[in-house]
Structures are given as structure tokens and as C-alpha cells.
Amino acid sequence: MKDADVIVLEEPKLSLSDQFYLPQVLNGLGTTMKHMLRVVVLGKDRVVQYPEEKREDLPIDKGGMLQQTYRGVHRLNKDEEGRVKCVACFMCSTACPAKCIHIEAEESPWPDREKYPGKFDIDELRCIYCGMCEEACPVDAIELTHIYDIVGLTRQEMIFDKSKLLKVYDQTVKNEPM
Amino acid sequence: MSFDPLAWIQHHIPMWFYITVVIHLVVLGGVAYMILLERKVASWVQDRIGPNRVGLGFGIIPVLKDFHFWGLGQPLADGIKFIVKEDYRARGVDAVLFTLAPGVMIITVIISIAVIPWGGVKQATTVFDVTAAAHTGQDPRQAALADLPNSYYGAPPLDAAPNLTPALYNQAVLDNVSVDRIPQLRGPSQTFATVTYRYPFQIADLNIGVLFVLATLSLAVYGVVIGGWASNNKYSFLGGLRATANMISYEIPLGLAVLCIVTMYGTLDLGTIVNLQAHDWLGIIPAWNIFTQPLAFLMFLICIHAEANRAPFDTAEAEQELVGGYHTEYSSMRFALFFLAEYAGMVTTSAVCVALFFGGWHLPWGLTAGIDKSHPEVTTSILMCIFRTLVFLVKTLGIIFIFMWVRWSLPRFRFDQIMMLAWRALIPLSLAQLLMTAIVLHFMWEHHRPNFWIDGRSAVVFFLANAALLALALIISRSLPPPPETNRKIPVPGSRFARTPLPA
């Protein structure tokens, strides 16, 4: 770094009310009181009462969620014949920064492709929901859906296998067509 | 004579015992709910709602299942959580002091509540049967006074001179006991003595109440220091040190601000100070000290913020620097005691603030004043005492709300700023304030002396003197030399204050 690149900033000059501090304190207290009155008297809070209200039901400008772009639980897409679209190319598991996708390829029973996934497990606890798998997939077989509220009692439950991921597709295909 | 348990209880368990129990239940229960209020205030400031889920059903009572009661069950749930949590103690802590510290803090804070004059003085009249004493030749009046329940005191007539010597006082009390002999148809005549007696509606009617509060509250910092030291943790220790420095610095302006009020009235009795504020100027403006000594009030308010170790003076538990400060190593109920003590300390200091500056239990326009103009604190109705206590508590809640409001509005001061505020601003200003009060009193003495009330004229003089002092302080502070630049231009290599530029 050269000296010419260094920008020395002077501290801003304090005004008279800044120097005596209390006027500025009162100013700040006024601001917070305004917020308090707005919540208590007018009821204008910015809270989503979660289990009763959900972000997907709210308009976007009221803090709603855009379902098309949300990155939640994965799904494995099916083609027109209801077969899994995935061709077990391992692009997603290679791209995955969290190493949460585990695929075991098998010979495809169908004539139009060589391989298909015999096992396709995603550890939803390891996943960081970055969407790299979706980007990497050459056949648009894996996608992230808008579902965010998955729960499980064990870690094993949170490892989604192929059938579970296909079920997520059935569940979300109406809201989010491929 | 058969044993009457009710009479025994009335005679042997003094009134202050009941008041103690009730006040402590109210204060400690209130402290739990203050934590809820604090969270609510925090969320309102931040455009949120705050805890609103835990109702009073606790998943056990099916009827209350669907009612949340604005989160009113939250303190109870918190309490249960604190009690059943693991009481973890790290290796290497000083076991005795570690256990002692929260206790020291909560005990000192709670006993300081004892002298708050919650509800004036209750006056009652009882007729005692003193036939037996009269027969043995004893003075029936003395016998009646001896029969008074514990902790009550006989009252001289209300129009008696206010500053009686103890001997004259006793005589006045004796003179006030009326004795009736009622001849009976059969047998000897019976003697009855009518005694008017009073008891203060507070736990301890100390005549050095202000001193007591200051003394016990400054002991509370020992809890912080001992806790910080016993934790064997450098962050806790730093928190304790900071709390000590805070305390030492802000005790001085706090004491001086209180001293202004004490000088005005010439008494250390919180009850008397409240009574002397229980009138109105021009019939509309309450004679509260916030109007006579606004500057002292401001300094007192700032100092009790620092005393309570709360934002913006909460460097002792600065989360961003010291993990949790002095209570880093504490968990479970021990931590809860520190927490409760902080809030109970707020209650005490706020109550003292109300007593000193907001007229205590007094509402304007004589709404809470008693039967006699020269003794506004005396009332014959227990309901009035309770109403006054409620007024006092509501005012206290107002001050506590200011505490919370300030906490969620202002960022924390840097440590050198805290010290500068105390030593360069508050201490000189409070000294000047005390001097100003003394000067005003000196010139108003003849006018002021007879009843010690602050009447409208003195109030205006005091107010103007405060304003003049503030203006003077502002002018002088402009011409003071600037403070040393601590913590500012440290020539760390690579920073903008580095003396030698970095190699290119």
C-alpha cells in the first residue's frame, strides 16, 4: 500500500448539542419512544406469528417469501413417465461444498440412459442450502424447494433417501412446477 | 383466662412483620415481572412484540390452554427453568466465596428496601380494659400504653408542637390517653382507657433512612466483586474491577445529589422528606422536588443508572468484551440471584428517587393527603395506606420504565468516558449544586425556617437557581481544558495513527 492510497479521515466536528450529550440522548429517547408507541398504540409491529402466520402466505412487501427463489429442502424431479430424472452423473455431489450428497449409481433399466441412481441420499443436516447442486445438474433433476420446516427426532431421519426426495417432488410440484 | 391465639398473634407479631412479608412478596414477584417488562420494552423499541406465548396453563390446565395472557406465564416458566437447571461450578473457583457472592448481593439489596416509606402513617383508636391495673393503683394510662401491640407508638395530639423533646413527647402521649370509669350495678366499677396510636406503613421507620439506603446499596457491589474474583476467570475479574470503579466514582455525585435534598429539609428521614412534599403550590402544582431541584434529579437519575450497573454504564457485564462479565461462570439459581438483585436494586433506587424527588405516595390535589394539614401522612384508613402504597409503586414503576427505556436506546459508554462523566462533569456539578442549595437556604432562611415546607416562593427561587447553575456550568465547561485523549490515538502499526508509514 502506498502512502498516496491512504485516506486519512478527520473525526467529524461535534456540534454544541453533541458536546453536551444530553440533548442528543433525549433525541434518541424520542426515537425509541416513537417506535414503542407505534407498536403499543398503533400495533404496527414487524412480527410474523410463525406457526399461525407463515411467510409464504404474506405479500412480499409485508415480509413474505418468494417461493420460486427460496432454497429449502431438495427434491428429485420425475420425467413425464414418472421415472426419476437423475442420470447419476455425480455432478451435484462433486459440486456440493458440504459433501452432503451420497449417490450410488446402477445400470439403468431404461434404454434412454446408461445409469440411474440406485441410492440417492442427502444429509439435510449437513446441507448448507447453497443451491450448487441445482446449478451443477445437467438434466435439471435436483432442485431446491420452498419447504423449510422439516423436523426429525433422530439424525438418521434427516438423511433423505431417494424415495423421500421423490415424495418431496410430488408434494411441491403443484406450487413449483419444474 | 383462656388462651386466645388471635389476640396473641395481634399482640406479639408486630405490624411491620406483615408489611415486610407483603412488600417482599410484591417486590420479588414484581422483579420477576420486571424482567418480562424489560423484554417487552426491548421488543417494542425494536418493532417486535416480545414474549407472548407462555400463558398460565403450562400445558397442565386444559381450560387455559388456548390463552396466552400476553406472556404473563413467562416469569414463572423462567423461574422453574432456573431452579431445575444444573448448578454448574467450574474447577478452580473459590467454593465459599463463589456461593457467597450472589447471596451478598441479593441480601444487601433486599434489606435496603426496608426504609422506603410506602404509605404514610396509619392512626387507630382502641379502647383497653385496664380495670385490673387501676385496682392495683397503677396509672391506668400507663397500663393502656403498655397494652399497645408491639411496634405501635402512642400518638400525641395532632396539634402538639412538632419538635417535642422525648420527655415532653411522652407526657403529651400520656395526656392524650383518656380514661373512663364506668360504674357497674354489681361489683366494682370498670376502667377503660382510650388510646390513639399510630404505626408507620413501612418496614423500618428509621430516622436515617437516606443514609441506610446509600450504605446498604453500596455494599451490593461486594457481591459483584466477590463473584468476579471467586470465579477464577479473567473476564469475570475484569467485570468486578469495572463495577468497583463505577461504584466508587458514582457514589460521590449520588451522595451529593441526595445531600442537596437532605440539606433543604434538614432531615435524613425518608418518611419526613416525603411528608414535606405532600402539599401543592397554588393548589395545582405538587410540591415535588423535581420542580425545586431538577438538576439534582438529573444527576441522581444518571448516578442510579451507574449504580445499578445498567446500560449505558454496564461495562461490568459488557457482553461484547467480557463474555458475561462478573457472572460469566454462574448458572442456574445463583445466576438468577444476581439477576434478581440487579432488578431489586433498580426497585430500591427508583423508590428512593420517588421518595426524594416525586413526593412518594403523594398525588396532587390532596387525593392522598390525610385528615390533618400539618400531618398529611396520618390517615385513619388502612385502605388509604394501601392506595398510597399503590401510588408509590406506580411512580416507582415509572422510574423503572425510564431505566429500561434508556437501556434500549443508548449504546454503552467506553470506560474512560464513564470515568470522565463522573469525575469531570458530575462531581464538580453536584458540588456546585450543593453549594447553590446552601447559599439559597442561607438567604431564604428566615422565610424558610418555621415549617421547613418549601412554599411556592422558595420553589421558584430554587428552580431559578438550578437554571442559573446549569447555564453557568455550560458556559464554564466550554472554557475548560480538553480532556486527555485516552484510548484514542494509539500508534498501532498500520493504523491511521502509525508514526512510520508502512513499507510500500
XYZ file of C-alpha atoms in Angstrom:
682
model
C 0.000 0.000 0.000
C 1.371 3.390 -0.977
C 1.085 6.490 1.138
C -0.994 8.113 -1.579
C -3.590 5.394 -1.226
C -4.140 6.111 2.445
C -7.093 8.343 3.047
C -6.930 9.997 6.436
C -10.369 10.891 7.711
C -10.739 13.605 10.292
C -13.219 12.938 13.047
C -16.361 14.967 12.439
C -16.657 18.145 14.471
C -19.137 17.849 17.308
C -21.949 20.345 17.355
C -22.887 22.106 20.577
C -25.683 19.670 21.370
C -23.351 16.770 20.618
C -20.839 18.115 23.085
C -23.342 18.423 25.912
C -24.599 14.963 25.033
C -27.911 15.204 26.867
C -29.841 16.858 24.007
C -28.736 14.032 21.756
C -29.695 11.497 24.415
C -33.175 13.000 24.587
C -33.313 12.886 20.816
C -32.505 9.187 20.849
C -35.000 8.506 23.608
C -37.606 10.260 21.492
C -36.834 7.966 18.575
C -37.206 4.824 20.653
C -40.383 6.173 22.244
C -41.789 6.734 18.774
C -41.130 3.090 17.949
C -42.636 1.929 21.227
C -45.799 3.958 20.710
C -46.058 2.706 17.155
C -46.030 -0.883 18.361
C -48.108 -0.496 21.523
C -50.690 2.052 20.375
C -50.937 1.515 16.637
C -49.982 -2.154 16.670
C -47.515 -1.670 13.822
C -45.015 -4.332 14.729
C -42.996 -6.329 12.235
C -43.633 -9.737 13.693
C -44.796 -12.825 11.854
C -46.562 -15.038 14.375
C -44.901 -18.107 12.948
C -46.971 -21.227 13.380
C -50.228 -19.342 12.801
C -48.905 -16.974 10.155
C -46.420 -18.147 7.583
C -44.197 -16.094 5.373
C -45.355 -17.856 2.226
C -48.920 -16.632 2.908
C -47.882 -12.994 3.252
C -47.431 -10.487 0.427
C -43.808 -9.834 -0.449
C -43.833 -6.247 0.830
C -45.125 -7.423 4.232
C -42.160 -9.709 4.744
C -43.492 -12.527 2.614
C -41.320 -15.145 0.976
C -40.826 -15.673 -2.734
C -41.431 -19.387 -3.105
C -39.849 -19.685 -6.544
C -36.455 -18.475 -5.381
C -36.374 -19.898 -1.866
C -33.754 -22.551 -1.264
C -35.198 -25.171 1.056
C -35.345 -28.968 1.070
C -34.231 -30.742 -2.112
C -36.406 -32.736 -4.410
C -35.627 -35.218 -7.150
C -37.623 -34.430 -10.256
C -39.519 -37.001 -12.265
C -39.952 -37.047 -16.016
C -43.263 -37.401 -17.916
C -43.327 -41.151 -17.383
C -42.865 -40.796 -13.649
C -39.295 -42.088 -13.662
C -36.548 -40.370 -11.714
C -34.870 -37.837 -13.979
C -31.429 -38.219 -12.453
C -28.770 -39.930 -14.560
C -26.335 -40.467 -11.667
C -23.591 -38.314 -13.192
C -22.254 -37.255 -9.756
C -22.047 -33.599 -10.828
C -24.086 -32.468 -7.818
C -22.147 -34.425 -5.245
C -18.909 -33.113 -6.784
C -20.135 -29.543 -6.672
C -21.501 -29.841 -3.166
C -19.330 -27.768 -0.781
C -20.753 -29.526 2.269
C -20.309 -33.033 0.873
C -23.801 -33.998 1.866
C -24.918 -35.841 -1.281
C -24.242 -39.549 -1.480
C -25.098 -41.332 -4.754
C -24.715 -44.955 -5.729
C -25.176 -45.413 -9.466
C -26.670 -48.525 -11.024
C -27.245 -49.642 -14.555
C -30.374 -48.047 -15.886
C -33.307 -50.351 -16.641
C -34.433 -47.926 -19.336
C -32.957 -47.725 -22.843
C -32.642 -43.897 -22.992
C -29.815 -43.591 -20.417
C -26.915 -45.652 -19.129
C -27.114 -45.079 -15.361
C -29.639 -44.157 -12.789
C -29.237 -43.652 -9.008
C -29.777 -46.799 -7.007
C -29.259 -44.802 -3.849
C -29.524 -41.050 -3.564
C -29.079 -39.745 -0.016
C -28.888 -36.120 1.047
C -27.970 -35.314 4.631
C -30.253 -32.337 5.239
C -28.399 -31.541 8.464
C -25.069 -31.150 6.676
C -26.511 -29.291 3.722
C -25.955 -25.555 3.694
C -28.709 -24.945 1.105
C -26.408 -23.100 -1.255
C -28.064 -24.458 -4.416
C -24.801 -25.537 -6.086
C -26.242 -28.991 -6.820
C -29.125 -27.375 -8.643
C -26.671 -25.296 -10.683
C -24.500 -28.281 -11.477
C -27.202 -30.699 -12.584
C -27.104 -31.161 -16.381
C -30.623 -32.646 -16.574
C -32.410 -30.469 -14.011
C -33.067 -33.466 -11.844
C -32.277 -31.962 -8.453
C -33.916 -28.756 -7.278
C -34.356 -26.877 -4.066
C -37.947 -26.302 -2.968
C -39.562 -23.748 -0.697
C -40.034 -26.199 2.201
C -38.057 -25.023 5.216
C -39.815 -26.542 8.216
C -38.626 -30.145 8.235
C -38.223 -31.798 11.599
C -36.965 -35.132 12.814
C -36.360 -36.845 16.106
C -33.119 -38.516 15.056
C -30.242 -37.623 12.780
C -30.993 -40.698 10.720
C -34.432 -39.314 9.910
C -32.880 -36.193 8.469
C -30.917 -38.104 5.847
C -33.358 -38.004 2.935
C -33.155 -41.004 0.633
C -34.360 -41.326 -2.941
C -37.973 -42.223 -2.157
C -38.268 -39.356 0.297
C -36.808 -36.882 -2.175
C -39.187 -38.089 -4.857
C -42.029 -37.634 -2.399
C -40.957 -34.014 -1.905
C -41.360 -33.629 -5.667
C -44.951 -34.897 -5.539
C -45.616 -32.563 -2.649
C -44.240 -29.411 -4.271
C -44.804 -29.876 -7.975
C -48.094 -28.011 -7.842
C -46.589 -24.887 -6.273
C -43.292 -25.041 -8.064
C -43.564 -26.637 -11.498
C -40.267 -27.803 -12.880
C -58.237 -16.540 81.214
C -58.227 -18.806 78.205
C -55.548 -18.549 75.563
C -56.714 -16.631 72.520
C -54.379 -17.319 69.581
C -55.694 -14.436 67.513
C -55.109 -11.932 70.281
C -51.683 -13.432 70.940
C -50.734 -13.033 67.297
C -52.036 -9.478 67.228
C -50.096 -8.592 70.308
C -46.832 -10.337 69.649
C -46.362 -10.223 65.897
C -45.746 -6.608 65.061
C -47.308 -4.824 62.148
C -44.001 -4.412 60.343
C -43.826 -8.176 60.046
C -46.918 -8.300 57.847
C -45.734 -5.290 55.878
C -42.363 -6.973 55.418
C -43.916 -10.141 54.081
C -46.256 -8.303 51.735
C -43.654 -5.845 50.467
C -41.137 -8.571 49.810
C -43.654 -10.714 48.000
C -44.685 -7.706 45.936
C -41.127 -6.600 45.246
C -39.697 -10.024 44.456
C -42.737 -11.038 42.422
C -42.603 -7.668 40.762
C -38.939 -8.205 39.947
C -39.820 -11.376 38.059
C -42.386 -9.464 36.086
C -39.964 -6.582 35.544
C -37.805 -8.991 33.591
C -40.831 -9.664 31.393
C -41.442 -5.919 31.106
C -37.816 -5.376 30.199
C -38.093 -7.903 27.382
C -41.344 -6.311 26.258
C -39.817 -2.825 26.237
C -36.816 -4.153 24.340
C -39.043 -5.656 21.693
C -41.293 -2.611 21.405
C -38.264 -0.431 20.805
C -37.185 -2.854 18.092
C -40.655 -3.064 16.475
C -41.290 -6.511 17.884
C -43.937 -7.838 20.275
C -41.908 -9.706 22.851
C -42.652 -12.909 24.743
C -46.324 -13.699 24.262
C -46.578 -17.469 24.188
C -46.333 -18.747 27.755
C -49.746 -18.384 29.311
C -50.811 -19.559 32.725
C -51.860 -23.030 31.621
C -48.345 -24.590 31.487
C -49.704 -27.420 29.427
C -51.313 -28.880 32.533
C -54.513 -26.897 32.943
C -56.648 -27.705 29.894
C -59.000 -24.710 30.278
C -56.184 -22.196 29.962
C -54.513 -23.988 27.083
C -55.510 -21.563 24.363
C -54.965 -18.347 26.323
C -51.546 -16.803 26.276
C -52.241 -13.819 28.568
C -49.652 -11.699 26.764
C -46.874 -13.963 28.018
C -47.655 -13.452 31.693
C -46.585 -17.004 32.469
C -43.067 -16.328 31.199
C -41.553 -15.290 34.583
C -42.927 -18.430 36.248
C -41.537 -20.599 33.479
C -38.200 -18.795 33.747
C -38.167 -19.354 37.497
C -38.834 -23.072 37.123
C -36.117 -23.266 34.492
C -33.593 -21.539 36.743
C -34.359 -23.836 39.654
C -34.121 -27.107 37.746
C -31.039 -26.194 35.713
C -27.722 -27.728 36.591
C -25.873 -25.648 39.142
C -22.509 -25.838 37.446
C -19.352 -24.820 39.209
C -16.149 -24.713 37.255
C -12.939 -26.245 38.584
C -10.679 -23.817 40.393
C -13.318 -21.448 41.734
C -13.210 -20.374 45.342
C -16.083 -22.515 46.598
C -17.056 -20.431 49.618
C -16.908 -17.014 48.015
C -18.463 -18.313 44.818
C -21.518 -19.414 46.794
C -21.494 -16.326 48.975
C -21.411 -13.689 46.247
C -24.984 -13.898 44.903
C -26.237 -14.082 48.477
C -24.339 -10.960 49.480
C -25.766 -9.115 46.537
C -29.404 -10.083 46.984
C -29.381 -9.683 50.776
C -27.910 -6.195 50.723
C -30.309 -5.115 48.025
C -33.339 -6.540 49.789
C -32.600 -5.062 53.198
C -32.226 -1.657 51.603
C -35.921 -1.810 50.707
C -36.740 -1.744 54.438
C -36.751 2.024 54.875
C -38.944 3.032 51.951
C -41.981 4.908 53.344
C -44.672 3.187 51.327
C -47.887 4.536 52.736
C -47.561 7.268 55.366
C -48.794 6.643 58.901
C -51.891 4.764 59.957
C -53.696 6.078 63.024
C -56.057 3.901 65.038
C -58.001 4.259 68.257
C -58.592 1.356 70.625
C -60.311 1.072 73.996
C -58.381 -1.017 76.520
C -59.899 -2.555 79.625
C -57.472 -1.534 82.368
C -59.669 -2.344 85.372
C -57.111 -4.702 86.873
C -54.287 -2.183 86.676
C -56.440 0.563 88.147
C -57.215 -1.687 91.105
C -53.562 -2.231 91.885
C -53.058 1.511 91.998
C -51.190 1.772 88.696
C -51.732 4.695 86.384
C -54.431 3.370 84.012
C -52.979 5.451 81.188
C -49.568 3.802 81.553
C -51.219 0.383 81.652
C -53.098 1.131 78.443
C -49.888 2.219 76.693
C -48.175 -0.931 77.919
C -51.010 -2.914 76.362
C -50.324 -1.406 72.942
C -49.363 -4.038 70.408
C -45.711 -4.343 69.622
C -44.169 -1.682 67.319
C -47.064 0.723 67.618
C -46.483 4.011 69.277
C -48.856 6.256 71.143
C -49.608 9.469 69.368
C -49.514 12.939 70.879
C -52.438 15.144 69.869
C -52.109 16.279 66.295
C -51.872 19.944 67.212
C -48.894 19.363 69.530
C -45.704 21.189 68.694
C -43.790 19.182 66.067
C -40.398 19.151 67.773
C -41.103 17.815 71.239
C -38.331 16.563 73.461
C -38.677 12.878 74.354
C -39.897 13.685 77.875
C -42.453 16.187 76.621
C -43.441 13.720 73.937
C -44.130 11.019 76.494
C -46.140 13.488 78.571
C -48.137 14.507 75.501
C -48.862 10.881 74.747
C -49.961 10.264 78.323
C -52.198 13.336 78.251
C -53.740 12.036 75.082
C -54.971 8.827 76.693
C -58.463 9.360 78.008
C -59.690 7.237 80.916
C -63.353 6.415 81.569
C -64.659 4.867 84.764
C -67.927 3.087 84.219
C -69.718 2.207 87.452
C -71.269 -1.220 87.387
C -74.566 -2.124 89.030
C -72.932 -5.002 90.829
C -69.312 -5.171 91.825
C -66.527 -2.608 91.391
C -66.538 -0.052 88.607
C -64.650 -0.813 85.412
C -61.949 1.380 83.941
C -61.375 1.838 80.227
C -58.604 3.764 78.572
C -58.894 5.083 75.024
C -55.559 5.204 73.252
C -54.859 6.762 69.895
C -51.807 5.147 68.381
C -50.005 5.138 65.096
C -47.785 2.912 63.104
C -45.784 3.812 60.053
C -46.778 1.882 56.945
C -43.238 0.798 56.220
C -40.897 -1.928 57.343
C -38.479 0.109 59.428
C -39.154 3.698 60.408
C -35.505 4.733 60.520
C -34.685 8.371 61.067
C -31.531 7.957 58.988
C -33.287 6.255 56.111
C -31.397 8.004 53.330
C -28.070 7.090 54.888
C -29.192 3.494 55.359
C -30.147 3.107 51.713
C -26.889 4.617 50.486
C -24.853 2.455 52.865
C -26.526 -0.859 52.040
C -26.735 -0.258 48.314
C -23.049 0.489 48.091
C -22.446 -2.865 49.799
C -24.128 -4.589 46.860
C -21.024 -4.071 44.757
C -19.237 -6.527 47.054
C -21.396 -9.239 45.530
C -20.146 -8.280 42.089
C -16.518 -8.028 43.158
C -16.504 -11.253 45.179
C -18.338 -13.080 42.406
C -15.879 -11.818 39.829
C -12.886 -12.745 41.929
C -14.116 -16.148 43.085
C -14.910 -17.218 39.524
C -11.191 -17.635 38.746
C -11.851 -16.184 35.322
C -10.139 -13.122 33.930
C -13.281 -11.792 32.286
C -15.270 -12.096 35.484
C -12.444 -10.428 37.348
C -12.318 -7.527 34.899
C -16.076 -7.164 35.267
C -15.745 -6.978 39.028
C -12.979 -4.379 38.766
C -15.008 -2.249 36.407
C -18.019 -2.456 38.704
C -15.863 -1.269 41.609
C -14.530 1.697 39.693
C -18.032 2.518 38.536
C -19.350 2.361 42.057
C -16.615 4.444 43.633
C -16.971 7.141 41.005
C -20.738 7.416 41.010
C -21.307 7.088 44.769
C -19.926 10.611 45.149
C -22.285 12.553 42.862
C -25.132 10.309 44.026
C -24.480 11.168 47.648
C -24.055 14.859 46.852
C -27.305 14.965 44.868
C -29.129 13.326 47.762
C -27.419 15.718 50.128
C -28.998 18.667 48.291
C -32.449 17.375 49.234
C -31.351 16.475 52.743
C -29.976 19.997 53.224
C -33.223 21.502 52.001
C -35.293 19.686 54.585
C -32.748 19.220 57.351
C -33.642 15.563 57.867
C -32.362 12.157 56.811
C -35.729 10.506 57.369
C -37.199 9.433 54.043
C -40.699 9.481 55.547
C -40.339 13.085 56.680
C -38.934 14.110 53.309
C -41.985 12.587 51.637
C -44.367 14.254 54.100
C -42.822 17.635 53.457
C -43.607 17.252 49.770
C -47.269 16.415 50.393
C -48.749 19.791 49.621
C -49.449 21.770 46.489
C -48.229 25.132 45.296
C -51.044 27.433 44.203
C -53.280 24.435 44.756
C -52.300 22.818 41.468
C -48.562 22.116 41.247
C -47.441 19.296 43.531
C -44.596 20.339 45.822
C -42.210 17.737 44.455
C -38.502 18.197 44.446
C -38.246 17.516 40.753
C -39.524 21.076 40.378
C -37.281 22.610 43.022
C -34.104 20.670 42.218
C -34.363 19.409 38.627
C -30.605 19.382 38.209
C -30.121 17.246 41.311
C -32.785 14.900 39.967
C -30.961 14.581 36.673
C -27.685 13.794 38.411
C -29.399 11.358 40.754
C -31.006 9.588 37.805
C -27.690 9.266 35.969
C -25.966 8.010 39.114
C -28.556 5.355 39.891
C -28.144 4.081 36.345
C -24.449 3.699 37.055
C -25.110 2.189 40.488
C -27.393 -0.430 39.005
C -24.654 -1.340 36.507
C -27.107 -0.973 33.678
C -26.779 0.393 30.190
C -25.259 2.745 29.259
C -22.985 2.082 32.253
C -22.983 -1.719 32.087
C -19.285 -2.170 31.369
C -19.172 -4.684 34.243
C -21.129 -7.191 32.183
C -20.299 -5.991 28.706
C -21.235 -8.995 26.602
C -19.146 -7.953 23.642
C -15.939 -7.597 25.649
C -16.207 -9.686 28.803
C -18.409 -12.632 27.784
C -20.884 -12.068 30.617
C -18.759 -10.017 32.985
C -18.827 -10.922 36.641
C -21.491 -13.617 36.214
C -19.808 -15.465 33.344
C -19.214 -18.574 35.451
C -22.584 -18.572 37.141
C -25.517 -20.694 36.137
C -28.874 -21.801 37.434
C -30.298 -20.163 40.569
C -27.010 -18.492 41.501
C -27.130 -16.570 38.263
C -30.816 -15.880 38.832
C -29.958 -14.323 42.209
C -27.551 -11.900 40.512
C -30.247 -11.114 38.027
C -32.912 -10.624 40.684
C -30.555 -8.456 42.727
C -29.960 -6.190 39.748
C -33.673 -5.635 39.314
C -34.409 -5.410 43.050
C -31.670 -2.775 43.223
C -33.499 -0.909 40.495
C -36.677 -1.079 42.586
C -34.906 0.328 45.626
C -33.128 3.138 43.855
C -36.268 4.023 41.928
C -38.286 4.044 45.150
C -35.712 6.320 46.791
C -35.848 8.523 43.707
C -39.642 8.697 44.014
C -39.402 9.485 47.723
C -36.820 12.214 47.215
C -37.995 13.834 44.002
C -41.576 12.780 43.261
C -43.305 13.203 46.609
C -43.509 9.500 47.460
C -47.084 8.376 47.998
C -48.428 11.848 47.346
C -50.811 12.540 44.482
C -51.502 16.166 43.583
C -54.696 17.974 44.656
C -54.767 16.292 48.048
C -56.008 12.990 46.649
C -53.857 11.003 49.032
C -53.391 13.533 51.844
C -54.721 12.640 55.263
C -57.042 14.261 57.756
C -54.731 16.955 59.056
C -52.989 19.616 57.057
C -49.911 19.793 59.248
C -49.642 15.992 59.365
C -50.567 14.913 55.843
C -49.082 11.467 56.399
C -51.543 10.498 59.138
C -54.626 8.674 57.969
C -57.144 6.565 59.795
C -57.980 4.293 56.934
C -55.962 1.225 56.077
C -57.389 1.398 52.555
C -55.840 4.838 52.157
C -52.483 3.381 53.208
C -52.817 0.667 50.587
C -53.879 3.192 47.969
C -50.849 5.319 48.805
C -48.626 2.261 48.500
C -50.070 1.635 45.065
C -49.417 5.243 44.082
C -45.848 4.845 45.300
C -45.413 1.614 43.378
C -46.805 3.107 40.175
C -44.428 6.053 40.417
C -41.573 3.626 41.069
C -42.609 1.669 38.004
C -42.404 4.901 36.022
C -38.755 5.390 37.042
C -38.034 1.732 36.311
C -39.517 2.235 32.871
C -37.042 5.085 32.343
C -34.266 2.624 33.241
C -35.460 0.208 30.573
C -36.144 2.905 28.018
C -32.622 4.248 28.431
C -31.120 0.770 28.281
C -32.625 0.039 24.897
C -31.886 3.487 23.483
C -28.291 4.253 24.339
C -25.135 2.380 23.420
C -22.656 1.519 26.145
C -20.093 4.142 27.160
C -16.452 3.423 26.812
C -14.807 3.017 30.196
C -12.807 6.242 30.021
C -15.976 8.086 29.016
C -17.729 6.780 32.122
C -14.894 7.949 34.326
C -14.783 11.304 32.567
C -18.503 11.822 33.036
C -18.199 11.135 36.742
C -15.018 12.994 37.604
C -15.062 15.864 35.130
C -18.790 16.537 34.939
C -20.951 15.083 37.675
C -18.767 15.527 40.741
C -17.978 19.233 40.168
C -21.561 19.872 39.137
C -23.022 18.159 42.182
C -20.621 20.012 44.457
C -21.750 23.262 42.865
C -25.351 22.140 43.275
C -24.830 21.523 46.988
C -23.149 24.905 47.342
C -26.017 26.535 45.480
C -28.570 24.857 47.750
C -26.695 26.024 50.827
C -26.480 29.591 49.520
C -30.183 29.703 48.662
C -31.060 28.282 52.059
C -28.838 30.857 53.742
C -30.660 33.722 52.116
C -34.104 32.150 52.418
C -33.551 31.037 55.997
C -35.907 33.423 57.767
C -38.556 32.704 55.214
C -37.918 29.004 55.168
C -37.281 28.087 58.773
C -40.613 27.892 60.596
C -42.172 24.867 58.950
C -39.481 23.505 56.659
C -42.052 23.265 53.905
C -40.929 24.532 50.584
C -43.568 27.055 49.657
C -44.168 28.443 46.181
C -41.758 31.346 46.600
C -38.838 29.188 47.738
C -39.616 26.743 44.967
C -39.339 29.435 42.314
C -36.053 30.617 43.827
C -34.698 27.070 43.853
C -35.791 26.463 40.288
C -34.206 29.663 39.039
C -31.031 28.886 40.961
C -30.918 25.474 39.278
C -31.369 27.026 35.854
C -28.651 29.590 36.596
C -26.311 26.870 37.791
C -26.906 24.835 34.646
C -26.236 27.849 32.424
C -23.092 28.658 34.393
C -21.882 25.076 34.145
C -22.439 25.049 30.386
C -20.505 28.284 29.964
C -17.630 27.169 32.175
C -17.423 23.761 30.551
C -16.712 25.468 27.219
C -13.580 27.095 28.570
C -12.219 24.066 30.432
C -9.070 22.454 29.059
C -9.879 19.470 26.828
C -9.710 16.022 28.401
C -6.644 13.876 27.756
C -7.046 11.735 24.701
C -7.042 8.333 26.303
C -7.868 5.305 24.213
C -7.720 7.277 21.043
C -4.574 7.836 19.064
C -2.599 4.731 19.849
C 0.108 4.352 17.199
C -0.661 0.745 16.309
C 1.403 -0.145 13.221
C -0.742 0.026 10.146
C -3.404 2.166 11.772
C -4.059 5.725 10.769
C -2.133 6.916 13.826
C 1.005 4.956 12.979
C 4.074 7.195 13.157
C 6.023 5.457 10.446
C 4.205 4.685 7.229
C 4.084 1.072 6.196
C 6.586 -0.041 3.556
C 5.069 0.124 0.103
